[in-house]
PDB file of C-alpha atoms in Angstrom:
ATOM      1  CA  MET A 380     111.219 -34.976 -98.785  1.00 30.00           C
ATOM      2  CA  ALA A 381     112.948 -32.179-100.676  1.00 33.00           C
ATOM      3  CA  VAL A 382     113.064 -28.884 -98.801  1.00 31.00           C
ATOM      4  CA  THR A 383     114.065 -25.640-100.580  1.00 29.00           C
ATOM      5  CA  THR A 384     112.820 -22.627 -98.687  1.00 31.00           C
ATOM      6  CA  ALA A 385     110.669 -22.728 -95.605  1.00 31.00           C
ATOM      7  CA  ARG A 386     111.003 -22.205 -91.893  1.00 34.00           C
ATOM      8  CA  LYS A 387     113.185 -24.017 -89.411  1.00 36.00           C
ATOM      9  CA  ALA A 388     111.204 -26.730 -87.637  1.00 37.00           C
ATOM     10  CA  SER A 389     111.242 -26.905 -83.851  1.00 37.00           C
ATOM     11  CA  THR A 390     110.302 -30.589 -84.046  1.00 39.00           C
ATOM     12  CA  GLU A 391     111.120 -33.274 -86.568  1.00 45.00           C
ATOM     13  CA  ASN A 392     108.673 -33.574 -89.454  1.00 48.00           C
ATOM     14  CA  LEU A 393     108.242 -36.922 -91.130  1.00 49.00           C
ATOM     15  CA  GLY A 394     106.981 -37.728 -94.598  1.00 49.00           C
ATOM     16  CA  CYS A 395     105.653 -41.206 -95.300  1.00 48.00           C
ATOM     17  CA  ARG A 396     105.233 -42.732 -98.759  1.00 46.00           C
ATOM     18  CA  PRO A 397     103.174 -45.887 -98.208  1.00 50.00           C
ATOM     19  CA  ALA A 398     102.241 -48.450-100.836  1.00 60.00           C
ATOM     20  CA  ASP A 399      98.703 -47.233-101.532  1.00 78.00           C
ATOM     21  CA  ILE A 400      96.963 -46.776 -98.165  1.00 84.00           C
ATOM     22  CA  ASP A 401      93.455 -46.393 -99.577  1.00 82.00           C
ATOM     23  CA  LYS A 402      93.864 -49.154-102.209  1.00 83.00           C
ATOM     24  CA  ASN A 403      92.958 -46.959-105.181  1.00 85.00           C
ATOM     25  CA  GLY A 404      95.965 -47.877-107.318  1.00 84.00           C
ATOM     26  CA  THR A 405      98.172 -44.884-106.538  1.00 84.00           C
ATOM     27  CA  LEU A 406     100.793 -44.252-103.881  1.00 83.00           C
ATOM     28  CA  ASP A 407      99.886 -41.851-101.083  1.00 85.00           C
ATOM     29  CA  ILE A 408     102.007 -39.261 -99.286  1.00 86.00           C
ATOM     30  CA  VAL A 409     101.289 -38.462 -95.654  1.00 89.00           C
ATOM     31  CA  LEU A 410     102.944 -35.550 -93.866  1.00 90.00           C
ATOM     32  CA  SER A 411     103.263 -35.738 -90.107  1.00 92.00           C
ATOM     33  CA  LYS A 412     104.984 -34.114 -87.155  1.00 92.00           C
ATOM     34  CA  ASP A 413     106.059 -35.113 -83.678  1.00 91.00           C
ATOM     35  CA  TYR A 414     103.643 -34.055 -80.927  1.00 92.00           C
ATOM     36  CA  LYS A 415     104.374 -35.125 -77.340  1.00 92.00           C
ATOM     37  CA  GLY A 416     106.247 -38.194 -78.546  1.00 91.00           C
ATOM     38  CA  GLN A 417     103.578 -39.269 -81.044  1.00 92.00           C
ATOM     39  CA  LEU A 418     103.395 -38.818 -84.806  1.00 92.00           C
ATOM     40  CA  VAL A 419     100.259 -36.881 -85.770  1.00 94.00           C
ATOM     41  CA  PRO A 420      99.062 -35.620 -89.173  1.00 93.00           C
ATOM     42  CA  ALA A 421     100.411 -32.290 -90.355  1.00 91.00           C
ATOM     43  CA  ARG A 422      97.350 -31.798 -92.580  1.00 90.00           C
ATOM     44  CA  GLY A 423      93.803 -31.367 -91.312  1.00 91.00           C
ATOM     45  CA  LYS A 424      90.847 -33.680 -91.715  1.00 93.00           C
ATOM     46  CA  GLU A 425      89.388 -31.856 -94.730  1.00 91.00           C
ATOM     47  CA  CYS A 426      92.516 -31.993 -96.894  1.00 89.00           C
ATOM     48  CA  SER A 427      93.334 -35.526 -95.763  1.00 91.00           C
ATOM     49  CA  THR A 428      89.828 -36.731 -96.600  1.00 92.00           C
ATOM     50  CA  GLN A 429      89.997 -35.233-100.098  1.00 88.00           C
ATOM     51  CA  GLN A 430      92.967 -37.478-100.817  1.00 87.00           C
ATOM     52  CA  MET A 431      91.719 -40.558 -98.943  1.00 91.00           C
ATOM     53  CA  PRO A 432      87.896 -40.598 -98.571  1.00 92.00           C
ATOM     54  CA  PHE A 433      87.898 -43.545 -96.134  1.00 93.00           C
ATOM     55  CA  ILE A 434      88.950 -41.084 -93.415  1.00 94.00           C
ATOM     56  CA  ALA A 435      85.472 -39.485 -93.473  1.00 94.00           C
ATOM     57  CA  GLU A 436      83.881 -42.842 -92.618  1.00 93.00           C
ATOM     58  CA  LYS A 437      86.481 -43.822 -90.036  1.00 95.00           C
ATOM     59  CA  PHE A 438      86.445 -40.413 -88.335  1.00 95.00           C
ATOM     60  CA  PRO A 439      83.065 -38.695 -88.863  1.00 95.00           C
ATOM     61  CA  MET A 440      83.867 -36.017 -86.260  1.00 95.00           C
ATOM     62  CA  PHE A 441      86.716 -33.515 -86.500  1.00 94.00           C
ATOM     63  CA  LYS A 442      87.401 -33.982 -82.787  1.00 94.00           C
ATOM     64  CA  GLU A 443      88.063 -37.686 -83.283  1.00 95.00           C
ATOM     65  CA  PHE A 444      90.544 -37.003 -86.091  1.00 96.00           C
ATOM     66  CA  ALA A 445      92.272 -34.232 -84.116  1.00 94.00           C
ATOM     67  CA  SER A 446      92.917 -36.536 -81.139  1.00 95.00           C
ATOM     68  CA  SER A 447      94.245 -39.458 -83.237  1.00 96.00           C
ATOM     69  CA  THR A 448      97.809 -40.433 -84.024  1.00 95.00           C
ATOM     70  CA  LEU A 449      99.132 -41.420 -87.435  1.00 94.00           C
ATOM     71  CA  GLU A 450      98.816 -45.092 -86.534  1.00 93.00           C
ATOM     72  CA  ASP A 451      95.212 -44.598 -85.394  1.00 96.00           C
ATOM     73  CA  ILE A 452      94.303 -43.105 -88.768  1.00 95.00           C
ATOM     74  CA  TYR A 453      96.307 -45.128 -91.279  1.00 92.00           C
ATOM     75  CA  GLY A 454      97.162 -48.303 -89.396  1.00 90.00           C
ATOM     76  CA  THR A 455     100.432 -49.761 -88.162  1.00 89.00           C
ATOM     77  CA  GLU A 456     100.772 -52.221 -91.053  1.00 86.00           C
ATOM     78  CA  ALA A 457     100.468 -49.578 -93.779  1.00 85.00           C
ATOM     79  CA  LEU A 458     102.970 -47.299 -92.074  1.00 86.00           C
ATOM     80  CA  SER A 459     105.438 -50.123 -91.487  1.00 85.00           C
ATOM     81  CA  GLU A 460     105.545 -50.716 -95.255  1.00 81.00           C
ATOM     82  CA  ALA A 461     106.174 -47.035 -95.970  1.00 82.00           C
ATOM     83  CA  VAL A 462     109.351 -45.339 -97.047  1.00 84.00           C
ATOM     84  CA  HIS A 463     110.125 -42.621 -94.489  1.00 86.00           C
ATOM     85  CA  TYR A 464     111.853 -39.307 -95.123  1.00 87.00           C
ATOM     86  CA  ALA A 465     112.653 -36.776 -92.396  1.00 88.00           C
ATOM     87  CA  ALA A 466     113.262 -33.034 -92.655  1.00 87.00           C
ATOM     88  CA  THR A 467     114.687 -31.168 -89.680  1.00 86.00           C
ATOM     89  CA  ASN A 468     115.512 -27.745 -91.124  1.00 89.00           C
ATOM     90  CA  PHE A 469     112.921 -25.543 -92.816  1.00 90.00           C
ATOM     91  CA  ALA A 470     114.975 -22.350 -92.801  1.00 94.00           C
ATOM     92  CA  SER A 471     115.754 -20.238 -95.838  1.00 95.00           C
ATOM     93  CA  VAL A 472     119.472 -20.841 -96.290  1.00 93.00           C
ATOM     94  CA  TYR A 473     122.419 -20.290 -98.564  1.00 91.00           C
ATOM     95  CA  ILE A 474     125.175 -22.796 -99.284  1.00 92.00           C
ATOM     96  CA  GLU A 475     128.733 -21.444 -99.142  1.00 90.00           C
ATOM     97  CA  ASN A 476     131.406 -23.026-101.315  1.00 91.00           C
ATOM     98  CA  LEU A 477     134.470 -23.264 -99.046  1.00 91.00           C
ATOM     99  CA  GLY A 478     136.748 -23.820-102.057  1.00 90.00           C
ATOM    100  CA  ASP A 479     138.159 -27.193-101.002  1.00 93.00           C
ATOM    101  CA  GLY A 480     135.368 -29.347-102.356  1.00 93.00           C
ATOM    102  CA  SER A 481     133.228 -28.861 -99.255  1.00 96.00           C
ATOM    103  CA  PHE A 482     130.194 -26.708 -98.600  1.00 96.00           C
ATOM    104  CA  GLU A 483     128.562 -25.163 -95.546  1.00 93.00           C
ATOM    105  CA  VAL A 484     124.843 -24.522 -95.118  1.00 93.00           C
ATOM    106  CA  LYS A 485     124.067 -21.256 -93.323  1.00 92.00           C
ATOM    107  CA  ASP A 486     120.723 -19.829 -92.300  1.00 94.00           C
ATOM    108  CA  LEU A 487     119.831 -16.425 -93.701  1.00 95.00           C
ATOM    109  CA  PRO A 488     118.987 -13.634 -91.195  1.00 95.00           C
ATOM    110  CA  MET A 489     115.912 -14.047 -89.008  1.00 95.00           C
ATOM    111  CA  GLU A 490     114.082 -11.284 -90.892  1.00 94.00           C
ATOM    112  CA  SER A 491     114.082 -13.485 -93.999  1.00 95.00           C
ATOM    113  CA  GLN A 492     112.420 -16.401 -92.174  1.00 96.00           C
ATOM    114  CA  ILE A 493     108.994 -14.804 -91.631  1.00 94.00           C
ATOM    115  CA  GLY A 494     107.693 -15.938 -95.017  1.00 94.00           C
ATOM    116  CA  PRO A 495     108.623 -18.163 -97.977  1.00 95.00           C
ATOM    117  CA  ILE A 496     111.211 -16.940-100.487  1.00 96.00           C
ATOM    118  CA  ASN A 497     110.384 -17.702-104.116  1.00 97.00           C
ATOM    119  CA  ASP A 498     113.244 -15.900-105.864  1.00 96.00           C
ATOM    120  CA  MET A 499     116.319 -13.787-105.189  1.00 95.00           C
ATOM    121  CA  VAL A 500     118.869 -11.548-106.884  1.00 95.00           C
ATOM    122  CA  ILE A 501     122.547 -11.585-105.904  1.00 94.00           C
ATOM    123  CA  LEU A 502     124.580  -8.426-106.638  1.00 93.00           C
ATOM    124  CA  ASP A 503     126.938  -5.997-104.946  1.00 94.00           C
ATOM    125  CA  PHE A 504     124.311  -3.247-104.879  1.00 91.00           C
ATOM    126  CA  ASN A 505     126.208  -0.799-102.639  1.00 88.00           C
ATOM    127  CA  LYS A 506     129.610  -1.329-104.333  1.00 90.00           C
ATOM    128  CA  ASP A 507     131.452  -2.251-101.142  1.00 94.00           C
ATOM    129  CA  GLY A 508     132.982  -5.408-102.614  1.00 96.00           C
ATOM    130  CA  ASN A 509     130.553  -7.782-100.891  1.00 96.00           C
ATOM    131  CA  LEU A 510     127.653  -9.558-102.562  1.00 95.00           C
ATOM    132  CA  ASP A 511     124.187  -8.572-101.344  1.00 96.00           C
ATOM    133  CA  LEU A 512     120.824 -10.357-101.533  1.00 95.00           C
ATOM    134  CA  LEU A 513     117.401  -9.103-102.495  1.00 96.00           C
ATOM    135  CA  VAL A 514     114.565 -11.593-102.020  1.00 96.00           C
ATOM    136  CA  GLY A 515     110.832 -11.803-102.650  1.00 96.00           C
ATOM    137  CA  GLY A 516     108.147 -14.387-102.060  1.00 96.00           C
ATOM    138  CA  ASN A 517     104.788 -15.231-100.424  1.00 96.00           C
ATOM    139  CA  VAL A 518     102.191 -17.868-101.266  1.00 95.00           C
ATOM    140  CA  TYR A 519      98.606 -16.624-101.476  1.00 94.00           C
ATOM    141  CA  ASN A 520      96.943 -19.557-103.258  1.00 90.00           C
ATOM    142  CA  THR A 521      96.808 -21.944-100.299  1.00 88.00           C
ATOM    143  CA  GLU A 522      94.186 -24.562 -99.455  1.00 82.00           C
ATOM    144  CA  VAL A 523      91.076 -23.619 -97.512  1.00 80.00           C
ATOM    145  CA  GLU A 524      92.401 -24.840 -94.158  1.00 82.00           C
ATOM    146  CA  THR A 525      95.765 -23.091 -94.597  1.00 86.00           C
ATOM    147  CA  PRO A 526      96.140 -19.293 -94.245  1.00 90.00           C
ATOM    148  CA  ALA A 527      98.070 -17.351 -96.863  1.00 93.00           C
ATOM    149  CA  TYR A 528     101.817 -17.048 -96.353  1.00 94.00           C
ATOM    150  CA  ASP A 529     101.906 -13.286 -96.854  1.00 95.00           C
ATOM    151  CA  ALA A 530     104.406 -11.940 -94.299  1.00 95.00           C
ATOM    152  CA  ASN A 531     107.263 -11.528 -96.801  1.00 95.00           C
ATOM    153  CA  LYS A 532     107.331  -7.887 -97.906  1.00 95.00           C
ATOM    154  CA  GLY A 533     110.586  -8.251 -99.815  1.00 96.00           C
ATOM    155  CA  LEU A 534     113.950  -7.882 -98.115  1.00 96.00           C
ATOM    156  CA  PHE A 535     117.372  -6.432 -98.898  1.00 96.00           C
ATOM    157  CA  MET A 536     120.279  -8.132 -97.106  1.00 97.00           C
ATOM    158  CA  GLN A 537     123.652  -6.413 -97.144  1.00 96.00           C
ATOM    159  CA  GLY A 538     126.674  -8.702 -97.319  1.00 96.00           C
ATOM    160  CA  ASN A 539     129.189  -8.287 -94.497  1.00 95.00           C
ATOM    161  CA  GLY A 540     132.060  -9.967 -96.358  1.00 91.00           C
ATOM    162  CA  ASP A 541     132.400 -12.806 -93.862  1.00 90.00           C
ATOM    163  CA  GLY A 542     129.604 -15.013 -95.115  1.00 87.00           C
ATOM    164  CA  THR A 543     126.918 -13.266 -93.080  1.00 93.00           C
ATOM    165  CA  PHE A 544     124.276 -10.730 -94.042  1.00 96.00           C
ATOM    166  CA  LYS A 545     122.665  -7.733 -92.368  1.00 96.00           C
ATOM    167  CA  ALA A 546     118.956  -7.362 -93.068  1.00 96.00           C
ATOM    168  CA  ILE A 547     117.994  -3.797 -94.013  1.00 94.00           C
ATOM    169  CA  HIS A 548     114.289  -3.997 -93.307  1.00 84.00           C
ATOM    170  CA  LYS A 549     113.438  -0.309 -92.955  1.00 87.00           C
ATOM    171  CA  LEU A 550     111.701   0.904 -96.105  1.00 88.00           C
ATOM    172  CA  GLU A 551     113.432   4.294 -96.097  1.00 88.00           C
ATOM    173  CA  GLU A 552     116.849   2.587 -96.057  1.00 89.00           C
ATOM    174  CA  ALA A 553     116.309  -0.384 -98.354  1.00 90.00           C
ATOM    175  CA  GLY A 554     113.628   0.957-100.694  1.00 90.00           C
ATOM    176  CA  VAL A 555     112.253  -2.568-101.082  1.00 94.00           C
ATOM    177  CA  PHE A 556     108.531  -3.262-100.719  1.00 95.00           C
ATOM    178  CA  LEU A 557     107.205  -6.391-102.432  1.00 96.00           C
ATOM    179  CA  PRO A 558     104.074  -7.392-100.465  1.00 95.00           C
ATOM    180  CA  LEU A 559     102.199  -9.250-103.203  1.00 95.00           C
ATOM    181  CA  ASN A 560     102.252 -12.857-104.417  1.00 96.00           C
ATOM    182  CA  VAL A 561     105.782 -12.582-105.834  1.00 97.00           C
ATOM    183  CA  LYS A 562     106.713 -15.521-108.061  1.00 97.00           C
ATOM    184  CA  GLY A 563     109.894 -14.209-109.659  1.00 97.00           C
ATOM    185  CA  ILE A 564     112.348 -11.323-109.519  1.00 97.00           C
ATOM    186  CA  GLU A 565     114.877 -10.504-112.213  1.00 97.00           C
ATOM    187  CA  LEU A 566     117.874  -8.173-112.333  1.00 96.00           C
ATOM    188  CA  ILE A 567     117.879  -5.792-115.287  1.00 96.00           C
ATOM    189  CA  PHE A 568     119.999  -2.748-116.137  1.00 94.00           C
ATOM    190  CA  LEU A 569     118.325   0.430-117.349  1.00 94.00           C
ATOM    191  CA  GLY A 570     119.600   3.220-119.570  1.00 91.00           C
ATOM    192  CA  PRO A 571     123.091   4.126-120.746  1.00 92.00           C
ATOM    193  CA  VAL A 572     124.432   4.065-117.158  1.00 90.00           C
ATOM    194  CA  LYS A 573     123.207   0.502-116.696  1.00 90.00           C
ATOM    195  CA  ARG A 574     121.377   1.332-113.477  1.00 90.00           C
ATOM    196  CA  PRO A 575     120.588  -1.865-111.510  1.00 90.00           C
ATOM    197  CA  SER A 576     116.856  -2.509-111.323  1.00 94.00           C
ATOM    198  CA  ILE A 577     114.616  -5.279-110.074  1.00 95.00           C
ATOM    199  CA  LEU A 578     111.579  -6.462-112.018  1.00 97.00           C
ATOM    200  CA  ALA A 579     109.197  -8.411-109.780  1.00 97.00           C
ATOM    201  CA  VAL A 580     106.356 -10.438-111.258  1.00 97.00           C
ATOM    202  CA  ASN A 581     103.291 -11.090-109.092  1.00 96.00           C
ATOM    203  CA  ASN A 582     100.668 -13.777-109.523  1.00 95.00           C
ATOM    204  CA  ASN A 583      97.285 -12.263-110.515  1.00 92.00           C
ATOM    205  CA  SER A 584      98.692  -8.727-110.352  1.00 94.00           C
ATOM    206  CA  THR A 585     100.844  -6.277-112.294  1.00 95.00           C
ATOM    207  CA  PRO A 586     104.661  -6.414-112.263  1.00 96.00           C
ATOM    208  CA  LYS A 587     106.634  -4.011-110.084  1.00 95.00           C
ATOM    209  CA  LEU A 588     109.876  -2.239-110.972  1.00 95.00           C
ATOM    210  CA  LEU A 589     112.441  -1.208-108.345  1.00 93.00           C
ATOM    211  CA  VAL A 590     115.286   1.042-109.496  1.00 91.00           C
ATOM    212  CA  TRP A 591     118.503   1.305-107.487  1.00 83.00           C
ATOM    213  CA  THR A 592     119.239   5.025-107.099  1.00 80.00           C
ATOM    214  CA  LYS A 593     122.465   5.102-105.063  1.00 69.00           C
TER     215      LYS A 593
END
C-alpha cells in the first residue's frame, strides 16, 4: 500500500490483495484495520458490496456486516492466499536528506494533519535564510458513506532552520485561506519586482491568487 499524505494511524491498517475473492476474473483489494485484536473492514457494507455483490447475499443486514471480522466476510482460505501490505504512518511528512546518503522522515506540524495535503510550495518567503512551506488540499468528491475531507484551509509553515517548522495558522499573520477543493498550487512571480505569489486551482471552482506583500 503506497501512502503519500494522510493522517497518522493509531492502529495498524492492513491492505489485502487476494486472488479474486468473488471469482469474477479480477483481483480484489480489501482495506482493513485492527479492532480489539481482530481485523475488520475499513470500508462499509455499501461500498464493499458495490465491488463484491456476494456480500449483499451473505450479509443482508448492516448490523451483521458491522459485527463481522474480515475472515467472517471473505473467508480464511481467500485471505491466506492474499498478499498483505501494512501501513503504520498516515501523517503528512517531509523527508530530510542528511547528506551522507541517508534520509530521515519527519512529521509536519500537527496543524497540517487535520486534512489531506494535495500540493505544496517550498520557498524562503520571509527571507530569513530558512525554507518555508505553503500547503493546500482537501478532498470533496468522496463516496456516499465517507464525509468530505474539508478541514484543510491552507497553511503557511515557517522554517526554523533546524529541520522543524512553525505553523502560522492565524489568517492575519499568514494571509493564507484556501478552504476549497484545492488540487494544485503553483509559485509564480508577478511584475518587475518578481513578487512571490501563489496560484491555487480548485476543483469545480475558480482559481485563487495569493500575493506575498512583505
